[in-house]
Each structure stands twice: as C-alpha cells, then as structure tokens.
Amino acid sequence: MNLNATLIAQIVVFFILGWFTMKFVWPPIMKALDERAAKIADGLAAADKAKADLALAEKKAVEEMRKARESAGDVRATAEKQGAKVLEDARAEANRIIAQAREAAEGEAAAAAQRAKQDLREQVALLAVAGAEQILRREIDAKAHADLLANLKQELQ
Amino acid sequence: MAGNAPTASEYVVHHLTNLTLTGKAQQDVVDWSVINIDSVFWGFGLGILTVVVLWRLAQRATSGVPGRFQGFVELMVEMVNDQAKSIVHSAESRKFVAPLALTVFIWVFLMNFMDLIPVDLFPMIWENGLLPALGGDPAVAYGYMRIVPTADINVPLGMSISVLLLCFYYSIKIKGFGGWIHELFTAPFGNHPVLWPINFIMQMIEYLAKTVSHGLRLFGNLFAGELLFVLIALLGGTATVMGFIGHLIAGSIWAIFHILIIVLQAFIFMMLTLVYVGQAHESH
C-alpha cells in the first residue's frame, strides 16, 4: 500500500493501450458491425420486395389463368360450332351422293328394264313368228309380212 | 517463504508486499524512486494481451456470419459503444473514449481475474523456481510476487488519475482554457466575487473526490479480495482436516462470489471513466 513510480508507469500504459485500441482495434470492428447492419437491412428490404413481387406475380398468374380459361372456352365453342357445321355439310353431301347414286341406279335400272323389254319384245316377235310358222305350217314370207310384224311390234310396246 | 515456516502475520505481509526494483520492500509510504516490477509486469502484460487479442480479432473481423469469439467481442463492443453514446454526447470525443472504455473494461477485468489464481501459485513459482534459477536468493532480496495489479494501489490510482487528466483535456477542448477556468470559479454557486473561492474549493474537492474514489473503489475491492484469499489459504496452511475442509468451502464460496466482484468492478470502473469524461463535456 505504498505510492511509487508504478503509478506513473500505469498512466503511460493506460494512454498507450487506449491509443492502440482507438487506432487498430475499434475501427475494424465497428466497420464490420456497420457493414453487417447494412447487409441485414438490405436483406430485409430485399425480402420485403420479394414478398411484394410474389403477391403481384400470384395476382398476375390468377389473371392469366382466368384469361386462358376464357379463351379456351371461346376456342371450344368455335370448334363445336365448326364441328357441327362440318357434320352438317358432310351429312348434306352424303345425302346428295346417296340421292345421286339412287337416281343413277334407278336410271340404270329403268334403262335395263327397257332394254330387257326391248329384247323380250324382239324375242316375242320372233317367237310369235316361229309360233305362227308352226301353227300355220306354212311358209310365210317374213319379208312379205314385215309390215304386219312391225305393227305387232309397235302394239307390244 | 524460504527457510523456516513464516508466522501467519509474516505470511500475510509477505503476500501483500510488491516486488520492487531494489529487491527490498518499500519503506516510505511515498517513494517515487521505487517501481513495482510485478505490478508493471502483470499489468502491462495483461494490457498487451488485451489489445493484441482484440487487434488480431479486428484484423480478421468479418461483416458476414461472425464466429463465436468475434460474436463475444462484438457483444462487448456494442455494450461499451451503447454506454458511451448515452453518456458522452460528443461523437468526436467518443472516437477515443469508447475504445479506451473497451480496453479499460477488459484490461481491468483480466487484472482482477488474477485474484482467482491460487494465491501461492505464482509466488511459489517465482521464489522457489525462477528466482533461484536466475541466481537470486528469495531470503535476501526479490522474494516477493504480487500478481493482482489492481490490488496494488498505484495501478487503480494511476488509471483514475489518467481519467482525471482526460477530464482536464476535454474540459479545455470543449470549453476553452478561459471557459474552463471561468467555470472553476463560477460553478456551482454562481458568478459573484464572494462565491469565487467557495466555488473553486468545491470544484477542487469534486475533482479530488472523483479521482480518489474512482481509484480506491477498485483497489479496495481487489485488495480485500486478495487479503481474504490469503487468509483462507492460511486456514489450509494449518494442515489439519478442519483447516483443509474450511479452506475448500471458504475458498470455493469466496472465489464464486469474487467472479461477480471482478466483473462488477471492471464494469463500474469503465462506466465511471465514461461518466467523468461525459461530465467534462457539460457546462454548469
């Protein structure tokens, strides 16, 4: 418990250590702290912004989806309309082709019937002549009775 | 310690005597030719340890994710910085005062911490190991070793006088030399010729009381702590079962309690440093 020159030494050391800390210790630590504070502030701001962006994007996505649904509905309606029209056209075309075919077939059938009738008629005439020949058992000049035969043929028509 | 076993009184006195440059215990109460080697060695050594560790950390301080040690130091830096901001209102002064307060806090804590090291450990190493190895005889001279610098009155008082000098410096810097002298004579009672000497005496008493109480508060706590550890060691020194158990129990209790004291005293010393410097900035 004696006062001596240690006191003076302590005063000198006190200021040296204080100066050293001020010069070499305090500034880098404070710089690191301030930088970290700035980083955290930036990070928080970025997070807030991201959140806002996300909300906006979600809203946009919903809007887009709604639009897409709407346009899909339009497309479907158009497609349905078009499909119905195509079906209608096809049906009409088919009917037309069927009618045409039927007409052609009917014409052909009629012509065939006509031809058959004609053949039949000619054969009937020949048969008639042959029949008559046999019935009459006499010679009939076909040529001399051509007119008669033609008349008969005409009547059969 | 060498030779015959010392009496209790000799043991205590021996533990409270500083190792001086002359090798003998100081005789006069005040002797400016004497210097305590042990206090200077441990005090300066711990101070250097403080700033070098802090400096090494500051070199690789990252603004990214801090390690545990950096986090711990940052905690202290933030604590000191917050205190400095609330007490010293000049940002310019804080550039020196805040780092100083940080160093004072850690340094004083480490010096106080030496009190928790077993009281006889370093004196034993010194007197029975190092000193004879260096060719000295502890019975003749240099047979002393005190490792708690803050329990040597020169150290706390040296620091409190440093704070006083800082107060003078900032008073003059902020108020100007004339302004400061004017304040010395006109505060706290007012500007009247009759009041001048009273004001001046009041101011001197204030400065003296601040400085002495600042230093002696730390010294008293640590000196008492050291003394108690020495007395508890005496209990174990009786080499009886009761003495051993008593040493164990009393030593444990006092050491645990002392952990609180050394941190608290370091904190108080730092806070008062800030408060006194802060007061130097204020005009009455």
mmCIF file of C-alpha atoms in Angstrom, chain A residues 37-135:
data_model
loop_
_atom_site.group_PDB
_atom_site.id
_atom_site.type_symbol
_atom_site.label_atom_id
_atom_site.label_comp_id
_atom_site.label_asym_id
_atom_site.label_seq_id
_atom_site.Cartn_x
_atom_site.Cartn_y
_atom_site.Cartn_z
ATOM 1 C CA ALA A 37 -26.107 -3.950 -40.144
ATOM 2 C CA ALA A 38 -26.273 -2.589 -43.699
ATOM 3 C CA LYS A 39 -26.303 -6.132 -45.108
ATOM 4 C CA ILE A 40 -29.128 -7.151 -42.807
ATOM 5 C CA ALA A 41 -31.086 -4.030 -43.687
ATOM 6 C CA ASP A 42 -30.576 -4.761 -47.389
ATOM 7 C CA GLY A 43 -31.583 -8.378 -46.874
ATOM 8 C CA LEU A 44 -34.768 -7.374 -45.092
ATOM 9 C CA ALA A 45 -35.618 -4.846 -47.783
ATOM 10 C CA ALA A 46 -34.985 -7.481 -50.459
ATOM 11 C CA ALA A 47 -37.186 -9.949 -48.605
ATOM 12 C CA ASP A 48 -39.988 -7.384 -48.414
ATOM 13 C CA LYS A 49 -39.628 -6.633 -52.084
ATOM 14 C CA ALA A 50 -39.630 -10.327 -52.941
ATOM 15 C CA LYS A 51 -42.785 -10.756 -50.927
ATOM 16 C CA ALA A 52 -44.476 -7.902 -52.758
ATOM 17 C CA ASP A 53 -43.256 -9.291 -56.080
ATOM 18 C CA LEU A 54 -44.607 -12.702 -55.209
ATOM 19 C CA ALA A 55 -48.032 -11.295 -54.356
ATOM 20 C CA LEU A 56 -48.024 -9.380 -57.626
ATOM 21 C CA ALA A 57 -46.967 -12.461 -59.586
ATOM 22 C CA GLU A 58 -49.668 -14.532 -57.943
ATOM 23 C CA LYS A 59 -52.255 -11.955 -58.855
ATOM 24 C CA LYS A 60 -50.953 -11.892 -62.401
ATOM 25 C CA ALA A 61 -50.985 -15.668 -62.606
ATOM 26 C CA VAL A 62 -54.608 -15.785 -61.487
ATOM 27 C CA GLU A 63 -55.474 -13.153 -64.074
ATOM 28 C CA GLU A 64 -53.632 -15.065 -66.794
ATOM 29 C CA MET A 65 -55.345 -18.270 -65.805
ATOM 30 C CA ARG A 66 -58.727 -16.598 -65.978
ATOM 31 C CA LYS A 67 -57.893 -15.210 -69.412
ATOM 32 C CA ALA A 68 -56.668 -18.598 -70.608
ATOM 33 C CA ARG A 69 -59.821 -20.257 -69.358
ATOM 34 C CA GLU A 70 -61.911 -17.676 -71.142
ATOM 35 C CA SER A 71 -60.080 -18.059 -74.426
ATOM 36 C CA ALA A 72 -60.175 -21.827 -74.125
ATOM 37 C CA GLY A 73 -63.954 -21.593 -73.749
ATOM 38 C CA ASP A 74 -64.113 -19.438 -76.860
ATOM 39 C CA VAL A 75 -61.994 -21.870 -78.804
ATOM 40 C CA ARG A 76 -64.141 -24.772 -77.735
ATOM 41 C CA ALA A 77 -67.361 -23.003 -78.683
ATOM 42 C CA THR A 78 -65.930 -22.136 -82.084
ATOM 43 C CA ALA A 79 -64.664 -25.656 -82.541
ATOM 44 C CA GLU A 80 -68.002 -27.089 -81.588
ATOM 45 C CA LYS A 81 -69.769 -24.778 -83.981
ATOM 46 C CA GLN A 82 -67.340 -25.640 -86.700
ATOM 47 C CA GLY A 83 -67.630 -29.343 -85.962
ATOM 48 C CA ALA A 84 -71.389 -29.125 -86.148
ATOM 49 C CA LYS A 85 -71.128 -27.314 -89.439
ATOM 50 C CA VAL A 86 -68.702 -29.859 -90.848
ATOM 51 C CA LEU A 87 -71.014 -32.616 -89.718
ATOM 52 C CA GLU A 88 -73.960 -30.890 -91.291
ATOM 53 C CA ASP A 89 -72.077 -30.376 -94.534
ATOM 54 C CA ALA A 90 -70.934 -33.971 -94.560
ATOM 55 C CA ARG A 91 -74.447 -35.161 -93.914
ATOM 56 C CA ALA A 92 -75.820 -32.994 -96.719
ATOM 57 C CA GLU A 93 -73.067 -34.191 -99.031
ATOM 58 C CA ALA A 94 -73.766 -37.780 -98.137
ATOM 59 C CA ASN A 95 -77.475 -37.292 -98.766
ATOM 60 C CA ARG A 96 -76.685 -35.682 -102.058
ATOM 61 C CA ILE A 97 -74.387 -38.525 -103.072
ATOM 62 C CA ILE A 98 -76.938 -41.088 -101.991
ATOM 63 C CA ALA A 99 -79.694 -39.349 -103.938
ATOM 64 C CA GLN A 100 -77.452 -39.104 -106.955
ATOM 65 C CA ALA A 101 -76.488 -42.750 -106.658
ATOM 66 C CA ARG A 102 -80.066 -43.716 -106.214
ATOM 67 C CA GLU A 103 -81.068 -41.663 -109.228
ATOM 68 C CA ALA A 104 -78.272 -43.178 -111.291
ATOM 69 C CA ALA A 105 -79.204 -46.638 -110.145
ATOM 70 C CA GLU A 106 -82.847 -46.010 -110.844
ATOM 71 C CA GLY A 107 -81.995 -44.652 -114.331
ATOM 72 C CA GLU A 108 -79.809 -47.615 -114.978
ATOM 73 C CA ALA A 109 -82.454 -49.979 -113.719
ATOM 74 C CA ALA A 110 -85.035 -48.299 -115.885
ATOM 75 C CA ALA A 111 -82.759 -48.477 -118.933
ATOM 76 C CA ALA A 112 -82.036 -52.097 -118.169
ATOM 77 C CA ALA A 113 -85.728 -52.812 -117.831
ATOM 78 C CA GLN A 114 -86.321 -51.001 -121.089
ATOM 79 C CA ARG A 115 -83.581 -52.973 -122.752
ATOM 80 C CA ALA A 116 -84.917 -56.162 -121.361
ATOM 81 C CA LYS A 117 -88.381 -55.237 -122.527
ATOM 82 C CA GLN A 118 -86.971 -54.450 -125.919
ATOM 83 C CA ASP A 119 -85.169 -57.765 -126.098
ATOM 84 C CA LEU A 120 -88.197 -59.505 -124.816
ATOM 85 C CA ARG A 121 -90.307 -57.752 -127.385
ATOM 86 C CA GLU A 122 -87.992 -58.770 -130.201
ATOM 87 C CA GLN A 123 -87.865 -62.281 -128.940
ATOM 88 C CA VAL A 124 -91.600 -62.297 -128.508
ATOM 89 C CA ALA A 125 -91.918 -61.202 -132.102
ATOM 90 C CA LEU A 126 -89.583 -63.940 -133.230
ATOM 91 C CA LEU A 127 -91.377 -66.399 -131.046
ATOM 92 C CA ALA A 128 -94.640 -65.222 -132.388
ATOM 93 C CA VAL A 129 -93.376 -65.631 -135.899
ATOM 94 C CA ALA A 130 -91.925 -69.013 -135.117
ATOM 95 C CA GLY A 131 -95.114 -69.906 -133.337
ATOM 96 C CA ALA A 132 -97.185 -68.692 -136.173
ATOM 97 C CA GLU A 133 -94.974 -70.567 -138.612
ATOM 98 C CA GLN A 134 -95.543 -73.710 -136.751
ATOM 99 C CA ILE A 135 -99.198 -73.033 -136.233
#
